[in-house]
Amino acid sequence: RHNFSDFVKPASSKGKSIDDIHLTDEELGLYLDLAPFLNPSPYIVPEDMSLAKVYNLFRQLGLRHIFVVPRPSRVVGLITRKDLLLEEDGNTATTELQSTSVRSILSTSCKLSFSLLRRNAQN
């Protein structure tokens, strides 16, 4: 049986806090764009989710980290399988999927057959 402390590690293994780091004006002016390395759609869990469920997510999805968010959050839409059904017409459907954002699918209905999705995923 695990307890909470089994899943938590100290914030810093060296015992330093952010206040212990002093940067020069030149160092403060440096900039590094990390956007190419960031995941724009990270996995998230509500703060009241059980550790057992979080543990299963880590195991099933091979995660290394997951964001915890407050429970009361606003739903902006719902996408169903039916929303993803498009007529098969070659590569047009694939191109449309790649160039369509979730936000736009919430207001318009796209139809793409799952057989096409599976076939393209295998290629």
Backbone atoms as SQL, in Angstrom:
CREATE TABLE atoms (id INTEGER PRIMARY KEY, chain TEXT, resi INTEGER, resn TEXT, atom TEXT, x REAL, y REAL, z REAL);
INSERT INTO atoms VALUES
  (1, 'A', 1, 'ARG', 'N', 0.841, -1.188, 0.000),
  (2, 'A', 1, 'ARG', 'CA', 0.000, 0.000, 0.000),
  (3, 'A', 1, 'ARG', 'C', 0.882, 1.246, 0.000),
  (4, 'A', 2, 'HIS', 'N', 0.510, 2.225, -0.804),
  (5, 'A', 2, 'HIS', 'CA', 1.275, 3.470, -0.912),
  (6, 'A', 2, 'HIS', 'C', 0.590, 4.572, -0.124),
  (7, 'A', 3, 'ASN', 'N', 1.379, 5.502, 0.355),
  (8, 'A', 3, 'ASN', 'CA', 0.792, 6.698, 0.943),
  (9, 'A', 3, 'ASN', 'C', 1.246, 7.909, 0.132),
  (10, 'A', 4, 'PHE', 'N', 0.729, 9.058, 0.455),
  (11, 'A', 4, 'PHE', 'CA', 0.972, 10.261, -0.338),
  (12, 'A', 4, 'PHE', 'C', 2.459, 10.567, -0.483),
  (13, 'A', 5, 'SER', 'N', 3.231, 10.378, 0.580),
  (14, 'A', 5, 'SER', 'CA', 4.654, 10.732, 0.531),
  (15, 'A', 5, 'SER', 'C', 5.440, 9.862, -0.449),
  (16, 'A', 6, 'ASP', 'N', 4.904, 8.705, -0.832),
  (17, 'A', 6, 'ASP', 'CA', 5.567, 7.862, -1.827),
  (18, 'A', 6, 'ASP', 'C', 5.556, 8.510, -3.211),
  (19, 'A', 7, 'PHE', 'N', 4.625, 9.420, -3.443),
  (20, 'A', 7, 'PHE', 'CA', 4.467, 10.038, -4.753),
  (21, 'A', 7, 'PHE', 'C', 5.040, 11.453, -4.819),
  (22, 'A', 8, 'VAL', 'N', 5.565, 11.956, -3.731),
  (23, 'A', 8, 'VAL', 'CA', 6.039, 13.332, -3.668),
  (24, 'A', 8, 'VAL', 'C', 7.544, 13.337, -3.459),
  (25, 'A', 9, 'LYS', 'N', 8.229, 14.165, -4.213),
  (26, 'A', 9, 'LYS', 'CA', 9.665, 14.319, -4.005),
  (27, 'A', 9, 'LYS', 'C', 9.947, 15.754, -3.598),
  (28, 'A', 10, 'PRO', 'N', 11.057, 15.988, -2.920),
  (29, 'A', 10, 'PRO', 'CA', 11.367, 17.364, -2.513),
  (30, 'A', 10, 'PRO', 'C', 11.521, 18.279, -3.726),
  (31, 'A', 11, 'ALA', 'N', 11.197, 19.545, -3.552),
  (32, 'A', 11, 'ALA', 'CA', 11.276, 20.506, -4.650),
  (33, 'A', 11, 'ALA', 'C', 12.699, 20.661, -5.158),
  (34, 'A', 12, 'SER', 'N', 13.666, 20.558, -4.295),
  (35, 'A', 12, 'SER', 'CA', 15.063, 20.680, -4.701),
  (36, 'A', 12, 'SER', 'C', 15.895, 19.688, -3.912),
  (37, 'A', 13, 'SER', 'N', 16.670, 18.907, -4.617),
  (38, 'A', 13, 'SER', 'CA', 17.497, 17.925, -3.927),
  (39, 'A', 13, 'SER', 'C', 18.759, 18.556, -3.344),
  (40, 'A', 14, 'LYS', 'N', 19.069, 19.793, -3.735),
  (41, 'A', 14, 'LYS', 'CA', 20.277, 20.461, -3.248),
  (42, 'A', 14, 'LYS', 'C', 19.989, 21.388, -2.077),
  (43, 'A', 15, 'GLY', 'N', 18.750, 21.515, -1.682),
  (44, 'A', 15, 'GLY', 'CA', 18.407, 22.343, -0.537),
  (45, 'A', 15, 'GLY', 'C', 18.439, 23.835, -0.807),
  (46, 'A', 16, 'LYS', 'N', 18.484, 24.254, -2.073),
  (47, 'A', 16, 'LYS', 'CA', 18.486, 25.674, -2.411),
  (48, 'A', 16, 'LYS', 'C', 17.077, 26.114, -2.775),
  (49, 'A', 17, 'SER', 'N', 16.778, 27.348, -2.480),
  (50, 'A', 17, 'SER', 'CA', 15.497, 27.912, -2.897),
  (51, 'A', 17, 'SER', 'C', 15.755, 28.890, -4.038),
  (52, 'A', 18, 'ILE', 'N', 14.707, 29.329, -4.672),
  (53, 'A', 18, 'ILE', 'CA', 14.831, 30.281, -5.779),
  (54, 'A', 18, 'ILE', 'C', 15.446, 31.600, -5.297),
  (55, 'A', 19, 'ASP', 'N', 15.243, 31.918, -4.021),
  (56, 'A', 19, 'ASP', 'CA', 15.794, 33.153, -3.458),
  (57, 'A', 19, 'ASP', 'C', 17.315, 33.095, -3.330),
  (58, 'A', 20, 'ASP', 'N', 17.890, 31.907, -3.344),
  (59, 'A', 20, 'ASP', 'CA', 19.344, 31.748, -3.238),
  (60, 'A', 20, 'ASP', 'C', 20.060, 32.008, -4.561),
  (61, 'A', 21, 'ILE', 'N', 19.311, 32.156, -5.638),
  (62, 'A', 21, 'ILE', 'CA', 19.904, 32.361, -6.959),
  (63, 'A', 21, 'ILE', 'C', 19.905, 33.850, -7.276),
  (64, 'A', 22, 'HIS', 'N', 21.085, 34.382, -7.553),
  (65, 'A', 22, 'HIS', 'CA', 21.216, 35.807, -7.870),
  (66, 'A', 22, 'HIS', 'C', 21.754, 35.941, -9.291),
  (67, 'A', 23, 'LEU', 'N', 21.054, 36.696, -10.114),
  (68, 'A', 23, 'LEU', 'CA', 21.433, 36.879, -11.512),
  (69, 'A', 23, 'LEU', 'C', 21.888, 38.311, -11.757),
  (70, 'A', 24, 'THR', 'N', 22.838, 38.455, -12.664),
  (71, 'A', 24, 'THR', 'CA', 23.286, 39.791, -13.061),
  (72, 'A', 24, 'THR', 'C', 22.252, 40.397, -14.012),
  (73, 'A', 25, 'ASP', 'N', 22.379, 41.693, -14.262),
  (74, 'A', 25, 'ASP', 'CA', 21.474, 42.354, -15.210),
  (75, 'A', 25, 'ASP', 'C', 21.589, 41.731, -16.595),
  (76, 'A', 26, 'GLU', 'N', 22.816, 41.375, -16.974),
  (77, 'A', 26, 'GLU', 'CA', 23.024, 40.737, -18.280),
  (78, 'A', 26, 'GLU', 'C', 22.309, 39.381, -18.338),
  (79, 'A', 27, 'GLU', 'N', 22.419, 38.605, -17.270),
  (80, 'A', 27, 'GLU', 'CA', 21.753, 37.294, -17.230),
  (81, 'A', 27, 'GLU', 'C', 20.236, 37.441, -17.256),
  (82, 'A', 28, 'LEU', 'N', 19.724, 38.471, -16.586),
  (83, 'A', 28, 'LEU', 'CA', 18.281, 38.713, -16.590),
  (84, 'A', 28, 'LEU', 'C', 17.776, 39.080, -17.977),
  (85, 'A', 29, 'GLY', 'N', 18.645, 39.651, -18.815),
  (86, 'A', 29, 'GLY', 'CA', 18.263, 40.049, -20.168),
  (87, 'A', 29, 'GLY', 'C', 18.297, 38.915, -21.174),
  (88, 'A', 30, 'LEU', 'N', 18.846, 37.782, -20.796),
  (89, 'A', 30, 'LEU', 'CA', 18.921, 36.648, -21.720),
  (90, 'A', 30, 'LEU', 'C', 17.541, 36.029, -21.915),
  (91, 'A', 31, 'TYR', 'N', 17.319, 35.498, -23.103),
  (92, 'A', 31, 'TYR', 'CA', 16.020, 34.921, -23.434),
  (93, 'A', 31, 'TYR', 'C', 16.234, 33.631, -24.207),
  (94, 'A', 32, 'LEU', 'N', 15.507, 32.616, -23.853),
  (95, 'A', 32, 'LEU', 'CA', 15.564, 31.341, -24.563),
  (96, 'A', 32, 'LEU', 'C', 14.135, 30.906, -24.857),
  (97, 'A', 33, 'ASP', 'N', 13.797, 30.765, -26.122),
  (98, 'A', 33, 'ASP', 'CA', 12.453, 30.350, -26.527),
  (99, 'A', 33, 'ASP', 'C', 12.329, 28.836, -26.399),
  (100, 'A', 34, 'LEU', 'N', 11.550, 28.389, -25.430),
  (101, 'A', 34, 'LEU', 'CA', 11.356, 26.958, -25.200),
  (102, 'A', 34, 'LEU', 'C', 10.091, 26.423, -25.869),
  (103, 'A', 35, 'ALA', 'N', 9.370, 27.273, -26.586),
  (104, 'A', 35, 'ALA', 'CA', 8.111, 26.868, -27.212),
  (105, 'A', 35, 'ALA', 'C', 8.231, 25.616, -28.075),
  (106, 'A', 36, 'PRO', 'N', 9.304, 25.443, -28.855),
  (107, 'A', 36, 'PRO', 'CA', 9.389, 24.232, -29.683),
  (108, 'A', 36, 'PRO', 'C', 9.476, 22.938, -28.873),
  (109, 'A', 37, 'PHE', 'N', 9.823, 23.059, -27.604),
  (110, 'A', 37, 'PHE', 'CA', 9.988, 21.869, -26.775),
  (111, 'A', 37, 'PHE', 'C', 8.794, 21.603, -25.867),
  (112, 'A', 38, 'LEU', 'N', 7.819, 22.490, -25.870),
  (113, 'A', 38, 'LEU', 'CA', 6.669, 22.368, -24.983),
  (114, 'A', 38, 'LEU', 'C', 5.542, 21.599, -25.642),
  (115, 'A', 39, 'ASN', 'N', 4.804, 20.881, -24.839),
  (116, 'A', 39, 'ASN', 'CA', 3.620, 20.174, -25.303),
  (117, 'A', 39, 'ASN', 'C', 2.438, 21.140, -25.214),
  (118, 'A', 40, 'PRO', 'N', 1.805, 21.493, -26.329),
  (119, 'A', 40, 'PRO', 'CA', 0.694, 22.444, -26.277),
  (120, 'A', 40, 'PRO', 'C', -0.580, 21.860, -25.664),
  (121, 'A', 41, 'SER', 'N', -0.636, 20.552, -25.507),
  (122, 'A', 41, 'SER', 'CA', -1.814, 19.891, -24.934),
  (123, 'A', 41, 'SER', 'C', -1.388, 18.870, -23.885),
  (124, 'A', 42, 'PRO', 'N', -0.910, 19.342, -22.742),
  (125, 'A', 42, 'PRO', 'CA', -0.428, 18.398, -21.728),
  (126, 'A', 42, 'PRO', 'C', -1.583, 17.668, -21.045),
  (127, 'A', 43, 'TYR', 'N', -1.283, 16.528, -20.472),
  (128, 'A', 43, 'TYR', 'CA', -2.280, 15.800, -19.700),
  (129, 'A', 43, 'TYR', 'C', -2.519, 16.535, -18.393),
  (130, 'A', 44, 'ILE', 'N', -3.797, 16.600, -17.996),
  (131, 'A', 44, 'ILE', 'CA', -4.165, 17.257, -16.745),
  (132, 'A', 44, 'ILE', 'C', -5.116, 16.367, -15.965),
  (133, 'A', 45, 'VAL', 'N', -5.130, 16.551, -14.654),
  (134, 'A', 45, 'VAL', 'CA', -6.074, 15.848, -13.786),
  (135, 'A', 45, 'VAL', 'C', -6.637, 16.853, -12.793),
  (136, 'A', 46, 'PRO', 'N', -7.876, 16.639, -12.344),
  (137, 'A', 46, 'PRO', 'CA', -8.426, 17.519, -11.314),
  (138, 'A', 46, 'PRO', 'C', -7.754, 17.233, -9.973),
  (139, 'A', 47, 'GLU', 'N', -7.679, 18.253, -9.124),
  (140, 'A', 47, 'GLU', 'CA', -6.963, 18.121, -7.866),
  (141, 'A', 47, 'GLU', 'C', -7.586, 17.112, -6.908),
  (142, 'A', 48, 'ASP', 'N', -8.845, 16.765, -7.115),
  (143, 'A', 48, 'ASP', 'CA', -9.474, 15.804, -6.209),
  (144, 'A', 48, 'ASP', 'C', -9.511, 14.377, -6.768),
  (145, 'A', 49, 'MET', 'N', -8.787, 14.128, -7.856),
  (146, 'A', 49, 'MET', 'CA', -8.725, 12.772, -8.412),
  (147, 'A', 49, 'MET', 'C', -7.928, 11.880, -7.461),
  (148, 'A', 50, 'SER', 'N', -8.330, 10.634, -7.338),
  (149, 'A', 50, 'SER', 'CA', -7.630, 9.721, -6.435),
  (150, 'A', 50, 'SER', 'C', -6.240, 9.393, -6.978),
  (151, 'A', 51, 'LEU', 'N', -5.312, 9.153, -6.067),
  (152, 'A', 51, 'LEU', 'CA', -3.952, 8.800, -6.471),
  (153, 'A', 51, 'LEU', 'C', -3.937, 7.488, -7.237),
  (154, 'A', 52, 'ALA', 'N', -4.874, 6.599, -6.940),
  (155, 'A', 52, 'ALA', 'CA', -4.942, 5.328, -7.665),
  (156, 'A', 52, 'ALA', 'C', -5.215, 5.571, -9.148),
  (157, 'A', 53, 'LYS', 'N', -6.136, 6.486, -9.453),
  (158, 'A', 53, 'LYS', 'CA', -6.436, 6.799, -10.852),
  (159, 'A', 53, 'LYS', 'C', -5.248, 7.488, -11.525),
  (160, 'A', 54, 'VAL', 'N', -4.599, 8.398, -10.808),
  (161, 'A', 54, 'VAL', 'CA', -3.425, 9.080, -11.362),
  (162, 'A', 54, 'VAL', 'C', -2.319, 8.067, -11.633),
  (163, 'A', 55, 'TYR', 'N', -2.113, 7.158, -10.699),
  (164, 'A', 55, 'TYR', 'CA', -1.095, 6.113, -10.860),
  (165, 'A', 55, 'TYR', 'C', -1.384, 5.282, -12.110),
  (166, 'A', 56, 'ASN', 'N', -2.659, 4.928, -12.315),
  (167, 'A', 56, 'ASN', 'CA', -3.038, 4.158, -13.506),
  (168, 'A', 56, 'ASN', 'C', -2.773, 4.942, -14.790),
  (169, 'A', 57, 'LEU', 'N', -3.026, 6.246, -14.781),
  (170, 'A', 57, 'LEU', 'CA', -2.730, 7.077, -15.954),
  (171, 'A', 57, 'LEU', 'C', -1.238, 7.038, -16.280),
  (172, 'A', 58, 'PHE', 'N', -0.410, 7.174, -15.257),
  (173, 'A', 58, 'PHE', 'CA', 1.037, 7.125, -15.472),
  (174, 'A', 58, 'PHE', 'C', 1.449, 5.795, -16.088),
  (175, 'A', 59, 'ARG', 'N', 0.906, 4.715, -15.573),
  (176, 'A', 59, 'ARG', 'CA', 1.278, 3.391, -16.071),
  (177, 'A', 59, 'ARG', 'C', 0.746, 3.147, -17.476),
  (178, 'A', 60, 'GLN', 'N', -0.525, 3.471, -17.713),
  (179, 'A', 60, 'GLN', 'CA', -1.150, 3.176, -19.003),
  (180, 'A', 60, 'GLN', 'C', -0.617, 4.058, -20.129),
  (181, 'A', 61, 'LEU', 'N', -0.330, 5.311, -19.837),
  (182, 'A', 61, 'LEU', 'CA', 0.087, 6.257, -20.873),
  (183, 'A', 61, 'LEU', 'C', 1.596, 6.489, -20.901),
  (184, 'A', 62, 'GLY', 'N', 2.311, 5.912, -19.955),
  (185, 'A', 62, 'GLY', 'CA', 3.757, 6.099, -19.908),
  (186, 'A', 62, 'GLY', 'C', 4.160, 7.535, -19.614),
  (187, 'A', 63, 'LEU', 'N', 3.385, 8.205, -18.778),
  (188, 'A', 63, 'LEU', 'CA', 3.649, 9.616, -18.481),
  (189, 'A', 63, 'LEU', 'C', 4.848, 9.784, -17.560),
  (190, 'A', 64, 'ARG', 'N', 5.493, 10.921, -17.669),
  (191, 'A', 64, 'ARG', 'CA', 6.565, 11.288, -16.740),
  (192, 'A', 64, 'ARG', 'C', 6.095, 12.385, -15.792),
  (193, 'A', 65, 'HIS', 'N', 5.076, 13.136, -16.204),
  (194, 'A', 65, 'HIS', 'CA', 4.521, 14.196, -15.367),
  (195, 'A', 65, 'HIS', 'C', 3.092, 14.478, -15.821),
  (196, 'A', 66, 'ILE', 'N', 2.337, 15.142, -14.953),
  (197, 'A', 66, 'ILE', 'CA', 0.953, 15.496, -15.268),
  (198, 'A', 66, 'ILE', 'C', 0.598, 16.751, -14.470),
  (199, 'A', 67, 'PHE', 'N', -0.144, 17.660, -15.070),
  (200, 'A', 67, 'PHE', 'CA', -0.547, 18.878, -14.380),
  (201, 'A', 67, 'PHE', 'C', -1.797, 18.622, -13.548),
  (202, 'A', 68, 'VAL', 'N', -1.851, 19.258, -12.384),
  (203, 'A', 68, 'VAL', 'CA', -3.013, 19.174, -11.505),
  (204, 'A', 68, 'VAL', 'C', -3.704, 20.531, -11.550),
  (205, 'A', 69, 'VAL', 'N', -5.016, 20.521, -11.828),
  (206, 'A', 69, 'VAL', 'CA', -5.768, 21.771, -11.955),
  (207, 'A', 69, 'VAL', 'C', -6.941, 21.771, -10.984),
  (208, 'A', 70, 'PRO', 'N', -7.419, 22.958, -10.611),
  (209, 'A', 70, 'PRO', 'CA', -8.582, 23.031, -9.718),
  (210, 'A', 70, 'PRO', 'C', -9.801, 22.384, -10.363),
  (211, 'A', 71, 'ARG', 'N', -10.660, 21.810, -9.569),
  (212, 'A', 71, 'ARG', 'CA', -11.828, 21.096, -10.082),
  (213, 'A', 71, 'ARG', 'C', -12.811, 22.015, -10.802),
  (214, 'A', 72, 'PRO', 'N', -13.219, 23.125, -10.203),
  (215, 'A', 72, 'PRO', 'CA', -14.224, 23.910, -10.921),
  (216, 'A', 72, 'PRO', 'C', -13.617, 24.590, -12.147),
  (217, 'A', 73, 'SER', 'N', -13.785, 23.973, -13.289),
  (218, 'A', 73, 'SER', 'CA', -13.337, 24.614, -14.518),
  (219, 'A', 73, 'SER', 'C', -14.465, 24.563, -15.530),
  (220, 'A', 74, 'ARG', 'N', -14.434, 25.471, -16.436),
  (221, 'A', 74, 'ARG', 'CA', -15.523, 25.664, -17.386),
  (222, 'A', 74, 'ARG', 'C', -15.339, 24.771, -18.606),
  (223, 'A', 75, 'VAL', 'N', -16.374, 24.044, -18.966),
  (224, 'A', 75, 'VAL', 'CA', -16.358, 23.235, -20.182),
  (225, 'A', 75, 'VAL', 'C', -16.619, 24.161, -21.360),
  (226, 'A', 76, 'VAL', 'N', -15.772, 24.079, -22.390),
  (227, 'A', 76, 'VAL', 'CA', -15.960, 24.942, -23.557),
  (228, 'A', 76, 'VAL', 'C', -16.594, 24.200, -24.717),
  (229, 'A', 77, 'GLY', 'N', -16.732, 22.898, -24.599),
  (230, 'A', 77, 'GLY', 'CA', -17.359, 22.140, -25.672),
  (231, 'A', 77, 'GLY', 'C', -17.232, 20.654, -25.460),
  (232, 'A', 78, 'LEU', 'N', -17.820, 19.910, -26.378),
  (233, 'A', 78, 'LEU', 'CA', -17.801, 18.458, -26.333),
  (234, 'A', 78, 'LEU', 'C', -17.637, 17.951, -27.754),
  (235, 'A', 79, 'ILE', 'N', -16.692, 17.061, -27.962),
  (236, 'A', 79, 'ILE', 'CA', -16.485, 16.455, -29.271),
  (237, 'A', 79, 'ILE', 'C', -16.850, 14.988, -29.162),
  (238, 'A', 80, 'THR', 'N', -17.693, 14.536, -30.066),
  (239, 'A', 80, 'THR', 'CA', -18.098, 13.136, -30.088),
  (240, 'A', 80, 'THR', 'C', -17.493, 12.450, -31.310),
  (241, 'A', 81, 'ARG', 'N', -17.605, 11.138, -31.359),
  (242, 'A', 81, 'ARG', 'CA', -17.132, 10.412, -32.539),
  (243, 'A', 81, 'ARG', 'C', -17.862, 10.876, -33.792),
  (244, 'A', 82, 'LYS', 'N', -19.140, 11.161, -33.641),
  (245, 'A', 82, 'LYS', 'CA', -19.940, 11.598, -34.788),
  (246, 'A', 82, 'LYS', 'C', -19.394, 12.903, -35.377),
  (247, 'A', 83, 'ASP', 'N', -18.860, 13.782, -34.521),
  (248, 'A', 83, 'ASP', 'CA', -18.272, 15.035, -35.001),
  (249, 'A', 83, 'ASP', 'C', -17.067, 14.792, -35.895),
  (250, 'A', 84, 'LEU', 'N', -16.412, 13.648, -35.734),
  (251, 'A', 84, 'LEU', 'CA', -15.198, 13.349, -36.489),
  (252, 'A', 84, 'LEU', 'C', -15.454, 12.520, -37.736),
  (253, 'A', 85, 'LEU', 'N', -16.707, 12.323, -38.104),
  (254, 'A', 85, 'LEU', 'CA', -17.034, 11.533, -39.287),
  (255, 'A', 85, 'LEU', 'C', -17.120, 12.429, -40.519),
  (256, 'A', 86, 'LEU', 'N', -16.207, 12.230, -41.451),
  (257, 'A', 86, 'LEU', 'CA', -16.193, 12.946, -42.733),
  (258, 'A', 86, 'LEU', 'C', -16.318, 11.932, -43.855),
  (259, 'A', 87, 'GLU', 'N', -16.825, 12.370, -45.008),
  (260, 'A', 87, 'GLU', 'CA', -16.851, 11.480, -46.158),
  (261, 'A', 87, 'GLU', 'C', -15.421, 11.210, -46.593),
  (262, 'A', 88, 'GLU', 'N', -15.158, 9.966, -46.995),
  (263, 'A', 88, 'GLU', 'CA', -13.826, 9.610, -47.488),
  (264, 'A', 88, 'GLU', 'C', -13.654, 10.156, -48.892),
  (265, 'A', 89, 'ASP', 'N', -12.642, 10.961, -49.077),
  (266, 'A', 89, 'ASP', 'CA', -12.323, 11.435, -50.417),
  (267, 'A', 89, 'ASP', 'C', -10.821, 11.670, -50.517),
  (268, 'A', 90, 'GLY', 'N', -10.081, 10.632, -50.322),
  (269, 'A', 90, 'GLY', 'CA', -8.626, 10.708, -50.457),
  (270, 'A', 90, 'GLY', 'C', -7.973, 11.460, -49.327),
  (271, 'A', 91, 'ASN', 'N', -7.026, 12.313, -49.684),
  (272, 'A', 91, 'ASN', 'CA', -6.244, 13.033, -48.682),
  (273, 'A', 91, 'ASN', 'C', -6.913, 14.306, -48.189),
  (274, 'A', 92, 'THR', 'N', -8.035, 14.687, -48.789),
  (275, 'A', 92, 'THR', 'CA', -8.714, 15.914, -48.378),
  (276, 'A', 92, 'THR', 'C', -9.096, 15.856, -46.913),
  (277, 'A', 93, 'ALA', 'N', -9.603, 14.695, -46.477),
  (278, 'A', 93, 'ALA', 'CA', -10.028, 14.547, -45.089),
  (279, 'A', 93, 'ALA', 'C', -8.852, 14.683, -44.136),
  (280, 'A', 94, 'THR', 'N', -7.723, 14.077, -44.489),
  (281, 'A', 94, 'THR', 'CA', -6.536, 14.166, -43.635),
  (282, 'A', 94, 'THR', 'C', -6.050, 15.599, -43.541),
  (283, 'A', 95, 'THR', 'N', -6.014, 16.291, -44.663),
  (284, 'A', 95, 'THR', 'CA', -5.591, 17.688, -44.677),
  (285, 'A', 95, 'THR', 'C', -6.527, 18.531, -43.831),
  (286, 'A', 96, 'GLU', 'N', -7.825, 18.265, -43.937),
  (287, 'A', 96, 'GLU', 'CA', -8.797, 19.029, -43.160),
  (288, 'A', 96, 'GLU', 'C', -8.609, 18.785, -41.670),
  (289, 'A', 97, 'LEU', 'N', -8.347, 17.541, -41.288),
  (290, 'A', 97, 'LEU', 'CA', -8.113, 17.236, -39.877),
  (291, 'A', 97, 'LEU', 'C', -6.898, 17.981, -39.353),
  (292, 'A', 98, 'GLN', 'N', -5.829, 18.001, -40.128),
  (293, 'A', 98, 'GLN', 'CA', -4.589, 18.620, -39.679),
  (294, 'A', 98, 'GLN', 'C', -4.690, 20.135, -39.618),
  (295, 'A', 99, 'SER', 'N', -5.555, 20.724, -40.409),
  (296, 'A', 99, 'SER', 'CA', -5.639, 22.183, -40.450),
  (297, 'A', 99, 'SER', 'C', -6.835, 22.736, -39.673),
  (298, 'A', 100, 'THR', 'N', -7.588, 21.873, -39.006),
  (299, 'A', 100, 'THR', 'CA', -8.771, 22.310, -38.271),
  (300, 'A', 100, 'THR', 'C', -8.501, 22.262, -36.778),
  (301, 'A', 101, 'SER', 'N', -8.796, 23.349, -36.082),
  (302, 'A', 101, 'SER', 'CA', -8.596, 23.374, -34.634),
  (303, 'A', 101, 'SER', 'C', -9.838, 22.851, -33.930),
  (304, 'A', 102, 'VAL', 'N', -9.662, 22.433, -32.691),
  (305, 'A', 102, 'VAL', 'CA', -10.786, 21.949, -31.895),
  (306, 'A', 102, 'VAL', 'C', -11.823, 23.050, -31.747),
  (307, 'A', 103, 'ARG', 'N', -11.366, 24.289, -31.581),
  (308, 'A', 103, 'ARG', 'CA', -12.295, 25.409, -31.396),
  (309, 'A', 103, 'ARG', 'C', -13.272, 25.512, -32.565),
  (310, 'A', 104, 'SER', 'N', -12.779, 25.313, -33.789),
  (311, 'A', 104, 'SER', 'CA', -13.665, 25.449, -34.940),
  (312, 'A', 104, 'SER', 'C', -14.603, 24.259, -35.089),
  (313, 'A', 105, 'ILE', 'N', -14.187, 23.095, -34.637),
  (314, 'A', 105, 'ILE', 'CA', -15.067, 21.929, -34.753),
  (315, 'A', 105, 'ILE', 'C', -16.232, 22.016, -33.774),
  (316, 'A', 106, 'LEU', 'N', -16.070, 22.809, -32.724),
  (317, 'A', 106, 'LEU', 'CA', -17.153, 22.962, -31.765),
  (318, 'A', 106, 'LEU', 'C', -18.336, 23.701, -32.381),
  (319, 'A', 107, 'SER', 'N', -18.063, 24.531, -33.388),
  (320, 'A', 107, 'SER', 'CA', -19.151, 25.285, -33.999),
  (321, 'A', 107, 'SER', 'C', -19.590, 24.716, -35.341),
  (322, 'A', 108, 'THR', 'N', -18.764, 23.879, -35.961),
  (323, 'A', 108, 'THR', 'CA', -19.150, 23.247, -37.215),
  (324, 'A', 108, 'THR', 'C', -18.978, 21.751, -37.082),
  (325, 'A', 109, 'SER', 'N', -19.773, 21.015, -37.786),
  (326, 'A', 109, 'SER', 'CA', -19.714, 19.562, -37.690),
  (327, 'A', 109, 'SER', 'C', -18.872, 18.992, -38.817),
  (328, 'A', 110, 'CYS', 'N', -17.809, 18.277, -38.453),
  (329, 'A', 110, 'CYS', 'CA', -16.975, 17.588, -39.433),
  (330, 'A', 110, 'CYS', 'C', -17.324, 16.113, -39.400),
  (331, 'A', 111, 'LYS', 'N', -17.212, 15.453, -40.531),
  (332, 'A', 111, 'LYS', 'CA', -17.495, 14.026, -40.601),
  (333, 'A', 111, 'LYS', 'C', -16.352, 13.313, -41.293),
  (334, 'A', 112, 'LEU', 'N', -15.655, 12.494, -40.558),
  (335, 'A', 112, 'LEU', 'CA', -14.545, 11.725, -41.120),
  (336, 'A', 112, 'LEU', 'C', -14.635, 10.309, -40.586),
  (337, 'A', 113, 'SER', 'N', -14.690, 9.339, -41.457),
  (338, 'A', 113, 'SER', 'CA', -14.865, 7.960, -40.996),
  (339, 'A', 113, 'SER', 'C', -13.649, 7.489, -40.228),
  (340, 'A', 114, 'PHE', 'N', -13.898, 6.686, -39.198),
  (341, 'A', 114, 'PHE', 'CA', -12.809, 6.161, -38.394),
  (342, 'A', 114, 'PHE', 'C', -11.939, 5.207, -39.196),
  (343, 'A', 115, 'SER', 'N', -12.482, 4.586, -40.231),
  (344, 'A', 115, 'SER', 'CA', -11.645, 3.710, -41.052),
  (345, 'A', 115, 'SER', 'C', -10.555, 4.522, -41.739),
  (346, 'A', 116, 'LEU', 'N', -10.887, 5.725, -42.189),
  (347, 'A', 116, 'LEU', 'CA', -9.887, 6.593, -42.800),
  (348, 'A', 116, 'LEU', 'C', -8.855, 7.016, -41.764),
  (349, 'A', 117, 'LEU', 'N', -9.310, 7.351, -40.564),
  (350, 'A', 117, 'LEU', 'CA', -8.384, 7.728, -39.503),
  (351, 'A', 117, 'LEU', 'C', -7.434, 6.581, -39.185),
  (352, 'A', 118, 'ARG', 'N', -7.982, 5.374, -39.060),
  (353, 'A', 118, 'ARG', 'CA', -7.146, 4.216, -38.748),
  (354, 'A', 118, 'ARG', 'C', -6.151, 3.946, -39.868),
  (355, 'A', 119, 'ARG', 'N', -6.625, 4.023, -41.108),
  (356, 'A', 119, 'ARG', 'CA', -5.755, 3.755, -42.250),
  (357, 'A', 119, 'ARG', 'C', -4.597, 4.757, -42.299),
  (358, 'A', 120, 'ASN', 'N', -4.898, 6.027, -42.076),
  (359, 'A', 120, 'ASN', 'CA', -3.853, 7.051, -42.094),
  (360, 'A', 120, 'ASN', 'C', -2.906, 6.912, -40.909),
  (361, 'A', 121, 'ALA', 'N', -3.420, 6.469, -39.769),
  (362, 'A', 121, 'ALA', 'CA', -2.571, 6.287, -38.596),
  (363, 'A', 121, 'ALA', 'C', -1.583, 5.148, -38.805),
  (364, 'A', 122, 'GLN', 'N', -1.964, 4.163, -39.604),
  (365, 'A', 122, 'GLN', 'CA', -1.086, 3.022, -39.850),
  (366, 'A', 122, 'GLN', 'C', 0.010, 3.358, -40.847),
  (367, 'A', 123, 'ASN', 'N', -0.213, 4.379, -41.686),
  (368, 'A', 123, 'ASN', 'CA', 0.792, 4.761, -42.705),
  (369, 'A', 123, 'ASN', 'C', 1.946, 5.497, -42.112);
